[in-house]
Amino acid sequence: MNFNARASLPRLGAGIGLRRQHFAEIIDRRPPVRWFEVIPENFIGRGGFIAESLRRIAENYTLIAHGVALSIGSTDPLDLEHVRRIRQFCDDVHSPWFSDHLCFTMVDHVNLNDLIPLPFTEEAAHHVAERVRVVQDILERPFALENVTYYVAPSRSQMTEAEFITQILERADCGLLLDVSNVVLNAANQGYDAEAFLDAIPLERVIQLHLAGFEKNGDVLLDTHARPVSDETWRLYRKVIERVGPSSALVEWDAEIPSLDRLLQEAEMAQKLMDDVAALRAS
Ligand SMILES: [Fe+2]
């Protein structure tokens, strides 16, 4: 993906994840949501209520596809059939870009149903970048990798997480889905400085942001997506917006999912911070 393709992507403001619990309410009420993030794997091959709800919601809202099963870092062969299905899904819902996680989920053709971090090595960076290029060729739209959380520093690492991410993005020439809460969490758990991390990655490649809540267990922060966005994450998000400008920021809440109105409150907070920064820049 060249720089112009990224630069021309819409900056959608704050959105929320589309979850089944809210389908009927969204269709009935048509709440003022700027956009929804949709997980293709929850919809591909589904009919009935799920397919019909997606069709009706897609008529009225911008949908952005975000995958969970690409397993871009796996040593198993890329599942090209899966990538083609994702391409079709993105075409169907008019998703201007697609993202998935910088991790692996498949080992020996078994799906571990978890986002497992890669060792920060030259070999892994090269492997992922090659596969991203294949994925981008099939998708024919910009693709972004998301930074994931990890609790134990991957063994055999030869570089920092920031260096690893930078190498892959530049080798593959792809975008970054910057999960701001994952930076806060990894910085706390691994003992590095979150702002120094931002300094070390190519922020000009950011095409989307994630914001999610986490929980404390003793000294460790856990990436549960079951809580409101934390104050530390809001603070770092503001710094990111100051540097990248208005963006497309998604509030993730995947467990103990609250009411639609509560989710919309979180999205409004994300939008307000974005608007405040834009107003300050303009003054
Ligand atoms: Fe995320």
Tab-separated table of C-alpha atoms and ligand atoms in Angstrom:
chain	number	residue	atom	x	y	z
A	1	MET	CA	0.000	0.000	0.000
A	2	ASN	CA	1.576	3.255	-0.976
A	3	PHE	CA	1.418	6.419	1.081
A	4	ASN	CA	-1.243	8.037	-1.117
A	5	ALA	CA	-3.607	5.091	-0.675
A	6	ARG	CA	-3.295	5.472	3.097
A	7	ALA	CA	-3.556	9.243	3.076
A	8	SER	CA	-6.808	9.156	1.129
A	9	LEU	CA	-8.583	6.880	3.626
A	10	PRO	CA	-11.471	8.480	5.505
A	11	ARG	CA	-10.878	9.639	9.086
A	12	LEU	CA	-14.152	8.518	10.556
A	13	GLY	CA	-13.981	9.836	14.122
A	14	ALA	CA	-15.068	7.577	16.990
A	15	GLY	CA	-16.945	4.318	16.424
A	16	ILE	CA	-17.917	1.190	18.340
A	17	GLY	CA	-17.775	-2.548	17.741
A	18	LEU	CA	-20.897	-4.114	16.228
A	19	ARG	CA	-22.132	-6.821	18.601
A	20	ARG	CA	-25.090	-9.154	18.214
A	21	GLN	CA	-26.666	-7.992	21.499
A	22	HIS	CA	-27.259	-4.569	19.928
A	23	PHE	CA	-28.438	-5.518	16.412
A	24	ALA	CA	-32.179	-5.027	17.019
A	25	GLU	CA	-31.705	-1.751	18.869
A	26	ILE	CA	-29.427	-0.361	16.163
A	27	ILE	CA	-31.912	-1.296	13.448
A	28	ASP	CA	-34.893	0.130	15.403
A	29	ARG	CA	-33.325	3.265	16.838
A	30	ARG	CA	-30.676	4.116	14.258
A	31	PRO	CA	-28.445	5.765	16.894
A	32	PRO	CA	-25.980	8.430	15.759
A	33	VAL	CA	-22.875	6.190	15.485
A	34	ARG	CA	-20.161	7.397	13.107
A	35	TRP	CA	-19.107	3.856	12.190
A	36	PHE	CA	-19.040	0.273	13.380
A	37	GLU	CA	-16.170	-2.194	13.389
A	38	VAL	CA	-17.296	-5.669	12.286
A	39	ILE	CA	-15.516	-8.996	12.729
A	40	PRO	CA	-15.925	-10.865	9.405
A	41	GLU	CA	-15.462	-14.274	11.035
A	42	ASN	CA	-18.735	-13.667	12.959
A	43	PHE	CA	-20.658	-13.203	9.702
A	44	ILE	CA	-19.048	-15.215	6.910
A	45	GLY	CA	-21.193	-18.207	5.996
A	46	ARG	CA	-24.021	-17.121	8.299
A	47	GLY	CA	-27.609	-16.671	7.121
A	48	GLY	CA	-30.887	-15.833	8.862
A	49	PHE	CA	-31.053	-13.169	11.560
A	50	ILE	CA	-27.303	-12.472	11.540
A	51	ALA	CA	-26.981	-11.958	7.783
A	52	GLU	CA	-30.191	-9.957	7.577
A	53	SER	CA	-29.170	-7.707	10.496
A	54	LEU	CA	-25.798	-7.020	8.896
A	55	ARG	CA	-27.441	-6.181	5.591
A	56	ARG	CA	-29.816	-3.698	7.218
A	57	ILE	CA	-27.134	-2.081	9.374
A	58	ALA	CA	-24.814	-1.778	6.347
A	59	GLU	CA	-27.509	0.244	4.561
A	60	ASN	CA	-27.199	3.034	7.130
A	61	TYR	CA	-23.678	2.933	8.547
A	62	THR	CA	-20.027	2.784	7.551
A	63	LEU	CA	-18.613	-0.634	8.460
A	64	ILE	CA	-14.907	-1.386	8.866
A	65	ALA	CA	-13.811	-5.027	8.848
A	66	HIS	CA	-11.375	-6.227	11.547
A	67	GLY	CA	-10.318	-9.874	11.481
A	68	VAL	CA	-9.243	-12.300	14.181
A	69	ALA	CA	-8.230	-15.408	12.234
A	70	LEU	CA	-5.627	-14.435	9.637
A	71	SER	CA	-2.796	-15.858	11.772
A	72	ILE	CA	-0.339	-13.734	9.835
A	73	GLY	CA	2.663	-14.876	11.877
A	74	SER	CA	1.970	-18.615	11.729
A	75	THR	CA	4.385	-21.037	10.093
A	76	ASP	CA	1.359	-22.856	8.628
A	77	PRO	CA	0.707	-21.789	5.028
A	78	LEU	CA	-1.515	-18.747	4.663
A	79	ASP	CA	-5.143	-19.772	4.260
A	80	LEU	CA	-5.699	-18.082	0.915
A	81	GLU	CA	-9.306	-19.244	0.775
A	82	HIS	CA	-9.906	-17.425	4.058
A	83	VAL	CA	-8.252	-14.270	2.689
A	84	ARG	CA	-10.467	-14.448	-0.416
A	85	ARG	CA	-13.570	-14.777	1.777
A	86	ILE	CA	-12.409	-11.726	3.748
A	87	ARG	CA	-11.948	-9.856	0.456
A	88	GLN	CA	-15.515	-10.717	-0.539
A	89	PHE	CA	-16.826	-9.638	2.858
A	90	CYS	CA	-14.976	-6.301	2.614
A	91	ASP	CA	-16.427	-5.786	-0.866
A	92	ASP	CA	-19.938	-6.626	0.360
A	93	VAL	CA	-19.886	-4.173	3.296
A	94	HIS	CA	-17.730	-1.583	1.447
A	95	SER	CA	-14.987	-1.663	4.073
A	96	PRO	CA	-12.296	0.767	2.841
A	97	TRP	CA	-9.552	-1.105	4.691
A	98	PHE	CA	-9.019	-4.348	6.600
A	99	SER	CA	-6.984	-5.134	9.698
A	100	ASP	CA	-5.916	-8.151	11.728
A	101	HIS	CA	-3.447	-8.815	14.534
A	102	LEU	CA	0.345	-9.023	14.536
A	103	CYS	CA	0.432	-12.489	16.059
A	104	PHE	CA	-0.384	-16.098	15.246
A	105	THR	CA	-3.400	-18.186	16.159
A	106	MET	CA	-2.743	-21.410	14.215
A	107	VAL	CA	-0.163	-24.100	15.048
A	108	ASP	CA	-0.031	-27.245	12.901
A	109	HIS	CA	-3.456	-26.384	11.471
A	110	VAL	CA	-5.004	-26.179	14.950
A	111	ASN	CA	-6.653	-22.893	15.872
A	112	LEU	CA	-5.579	-22.004	19.415
A	113	ASN	CA	-8.251	-19.277	19.588
A	114	ASP	CA	-5.783	-16.909	21.159
A	115	LEU	CA	-3.611	-14.078	19.836
A	116	ILE	CA	-0.103	-15.394	20.477
A	117	PRO	CA	2.772	-12.902	20.174
A	118	LEU	CA	5.723	-13.566	17.868
A	119	PRO	CA	9.392	-13.504	18.873
A	120	PHE	CA	10.859	-10.123	17.931
A	121	THR	CA	13.373	-11.542	15.420
A	122	GLU	CA	14.560	-10.686	11.904
A	123	GLU	CA	13.266	-14.039	10.691
A	124	ALA	CA	9.762	-13.445	12.062
A	125	ALA	CA	9.671	-9.859	10.716
A	126	HIS	CA	10.671	-11.076	7.271
A	127	HIS	CA	8.140	-13.934	7.373
A	128	VAL	CA	5.236	-11.674	8.395
A	129	ALA	CA	6.115	-8.942	5.868
A	130	GLU	CA	6.143	-11.461	3.006
A	131	ARG	CA	2.730	-12.765	4.025
A	132	VAL	CA	1.279	-9.264	4.431
A	133	ARG	CA	2.247	-8.532	0.829
A	134	VAL	CA	0.331	-11.613	-0.333
A	135	VAL	CA	-2.709	-10.608	1.737
A	136	GLN	CA	-2.667	-7.047	0.415
A	137	ASP	CA	-2.525	-8.287	-3.182
A	138	ILE	CA	-5.673	-10.343	-2.633
A	139	LEU	CA	-7.548	-7.703	-0.634
A	140	GLU	CA	-6.781	-4.868	-3.084
A	141	ARG	CA	-7.341	-2.371	-0.299
A	142	PRO	CA	-5.097	-1.050	2.492
A	143	PHE	CA	-4.302	-3.543	5.225
A	144	ALA	CA	-3.257	-2.708	8.789
A	145	LEU	CA	-1.629	-4.819	11.489
A	146	GLU	CA	-2.628	-4.342	15.123
A	147	ASN	CA	-0.111	-4.389	17.988
A	148	VAL	CA	-1.106	-7.088	20.508
A	149	THR	CA	-0.571	-7.565	24.243
A	150	TYR	CA	1.896	-10.002	25.774
A	151	TYR	CA	2.605	-10.928	29.366
A	152	VAL	CA	5.984	-12.601	29.010
A	153	ALA	CA	8.598	-11.063	26.716
A	154	PRO	CA	8.796	-13.410	23.692
A	155	SER	CA	11.876	-15.643	23.933
A	156	ARG	CA	14.807	-15.409	21.469
A	157	SER	CA	13.951	-11.755	20.717
A	158	GLN	CA	16.662	-9.785	18.922
A	159	MET	CA	15.013	-6.376	19.011
A	160	THR	CA	12.422	-4.317	20.844
A	161	GLU	CA	8.717	-4.573	20.139
A	162	ALA	CA	8.822	-1.094	18.538
A	163	GLU	CA	11.693	-2.116	16.240
A	164	PHE	CA	9.881	-5.319	15.311
A	165	ILE	CA	6.653	-3.515	14.412
A	166	THR	CA	8.548	-0.850	12.455
A	167	GLN	CA	10.497	-3.424	10.434
A	168	ILE	CA	7.353	-5.279	9.425
A	169	LEU	CA	5.319	-2.191	8.518
A	170	GLU	CA	8.140	-0.809	6.403
A	171	ARG	CA	9.070	-4.083	4.714
A	172	ALA	CA	5.437	-4.894	3.915
A	173	ASP	CA	4.481	-1.248	3.283
A	174	CYS	CA	1.278	-1.684	5.270
A	175	GLY	CA	-0.697	0.350	7.774
A	176	LEU	CA	-0.847	0.221	11.578
A	177	LEU	CA	-3.921	-0.272	13.701
A	178	LEU	CA	-2.521	1.228	16.885
A	179	ASP	CA	-4.221	-0.224	19.939
A	180	VAL	CA	-3.511	2.544	22.435
A	181	SER	CA	-4.600	0.524	25.451
A	182	ASN	CA	-2.307	-2.317	24.386
A	183	VAL	CA	0.603	0.150	24.453
A	184	VAL	CA	-0.366	1.296	27.976
A	185	LEU	CA	-0.727	-2.313	29.125
A	186	ASN	CA	2.509	-3.600	27.557
A	187	ALA	CA	4.439	-0.559	28.799
A	188	ALA	CA	3.251	-1.215	32.367
A	189	ASN	CA	3.728	-4.986	32.263
A	190	GLN	CA	7.087	-4.940	30.436
A	191	GLY	CA	8.454	-1.835	32.146
A	192	TYR	CA	8.970	0.446	29.160
A	193	ASP	CA	7.937	4.020	28.490
A	194	ALA	CA	4.707	4.314	26.449
A	195	GLU	CA	5.621	7.683	24.933
A	196	ALA	CA	9.095	6.466	23.956
A	197	PHE	CA	7.330	3.570	22.209
A	198	LEU	CA	5.257	6.074	20.206
A	199	ASP	CA	8.471	7.928	19.278
A	200	ALA	CA	9.960	4.696	17.945
A	201	ILE	CA	7.170	3.532	15.629
A	202	PRO	CA	6.097	5.035	12.260
A	203	LEU	CA	2.961	6.886	13.394
A	204	GLU	CA	2.434	8.150	9.849
A	205	ARG	CA	1.270	4.601	9.076
A	206	VAL	CA	-1.632	4.702	11.576
A	207	ILE	CA	-4.975	4.239	9.828
A	208	GLN	CA	-7.065	3.236	12.830
A	209	LEU	CA	-6.945	3.269	16.643
A	210	HIS	CA	-8.322	0.951	19.300
A	211	LEU	CA	-9.241	1.895	22.857
A	212	ALA	CA	-10.240	-0.764	25.387
A	213	GLY	CA	-10.519	-1.302	29.107
A	214	PHE	CA	-8.225	-3.549	31.125
A	215	GLU	CA	-8.125	-4.813	34.688
A	216	LYS	CA	-5.465	-4.994	37.390
A	217	ASN	CA	-4.478	-8.304	38.918
A	218	GLY	CA	-1.796	-7.501	41.477
A	219	ASP	CA	0.955	-5.729	39.555
A	220	VAL	CA	-0.195	-7.045	36.163
A	221	LEU	CA	-2.656	-5.340	33.820
A	222	LEU	CA	-4.951	-7.807	32.035
A	223	ASP	CA	-6.360	-7.109	28.578
A	224	THR	CA	-9.980	-8.047	29.330
A	225	HIS	CA	-11.961	-5.606	27.133
A	226	ALA	CA	-14.597	-5.727	29.876
A	227	ARG	CA	-14.203	-2.288	31.424
A	228	PRO	CA	-14.377	1.412	30.479
A	229	VAL	CA	-11.280	2.904	28.874
A	230	SER	CA	-8.791	3.818	31.630
A	231	ASP	CA	-7.515	7.314	32.399
A	232	GLU	CA	-3.972	6.301	31.358
A	233	THR	CA	-5.300	5.172	27.973
A	234	TRP	CA	-7.250	8.424	27.473
A	235	ARG	CA	-4.078	10.394	28.265
A	236	LEU	CA	-1.966	8.445	25.763
A	237	TYR	CA	-4.769	8.572	23.163
A	238	ARG	CA	-4.740	12.367	23.379
A	239	LYS	CA	-0.995	12.364	22.744
A	240	VAL	CA	-1.476	10.059	19.733
A	241	ILE	CA	-4.188	12.327	18.298
A	242	GLU	CA	-1.938	15.359	18.816
A	243	ARG	CA	0.595	13.607	16.595
A	244	VAL	CA	-1.505	11.823	13.968
A	245	GLY	CA	-4.443	14.257	13.780
A	246	PRO	CA	-8.093	13.188	13.569
A	247	SER	CA	-8.372	9.449	13.059
A	248	SER	CA	-10.802	6.533	13.166
A	249	ALA	CA	-10.906	5.465	16.818
A	250	LEU	CA	-12.777	2.389	17.958
A	251	VAL	CA	-13.938	1.662	21.489
A	252	GLU	CA	-13.618	-2.099	22.051
A	253	TRP	CA	-15.799	-3.760	24.707
A	254	ASP	CA	-16.013	-7.519	24.104
A	255	ALA	CA	-16.878	-9.079	27.457
A	256	GLU	CA	-19.574	-8.085	29.950
A	257	ILE	CA	-20.880	-5.991	27.061
A	258	PRO	CA	-22.774	-2.941	28.378
A	259	SER	CA	-25.852	-1.208	26.975
A	260	LEU	CA	-25.584	0.463	23.598
A	261	ASP	CA	-25.971	3.853	25.286
A	262	ARG	CA	-23.043	3.158	27.635
A	263	LEU	CA	-20.860	2.220	24.665
A	264	LEU	CA	-21.931	5.359	22.851
A	265	GLN	CA	-20.854	7.418	25.890
A	266	GLU	CA	-17.334	5.989	25.577
A	267	ALA	CA	-17.290	6.759	21.870
A	268	GLU	CA	-18.422	10.328	22.577
A	269	MET	CA	-15.497	10.730	24.965
A	270	ALA	CA	-13.137	9.559	22.208
A	271	GLN	CA	-14.763	11.968	19.758
A	272	LYS	CA	-14.645	14.886	22.202
A	273	LEU	CA	-10.912	14.443	22.801
A	274	MET	CA	-10.361	14.314	19.036
A	275	ASP	CA	-12.446	17.484	18.567
A	276	ASP	CA	-10.638	19.281	21.428
A	277	VAL	CA	-7.248	18.585	19.860
A	278	ALA	CA	-8.473	19.717	16.421
A	279	ALA	CA	-9.857	22.967	17.935
A	280	LEU	CA	-6.550	23.668	19.695
A	281	ARG	CA	-4.622	23.038	16.474
A	282	ALA	CA	-6.915	25.433	14.579
A	283	SER	CA	-6.638	28.267	17.152
B	1	FE	FE	-7.486	-3.952	19.851
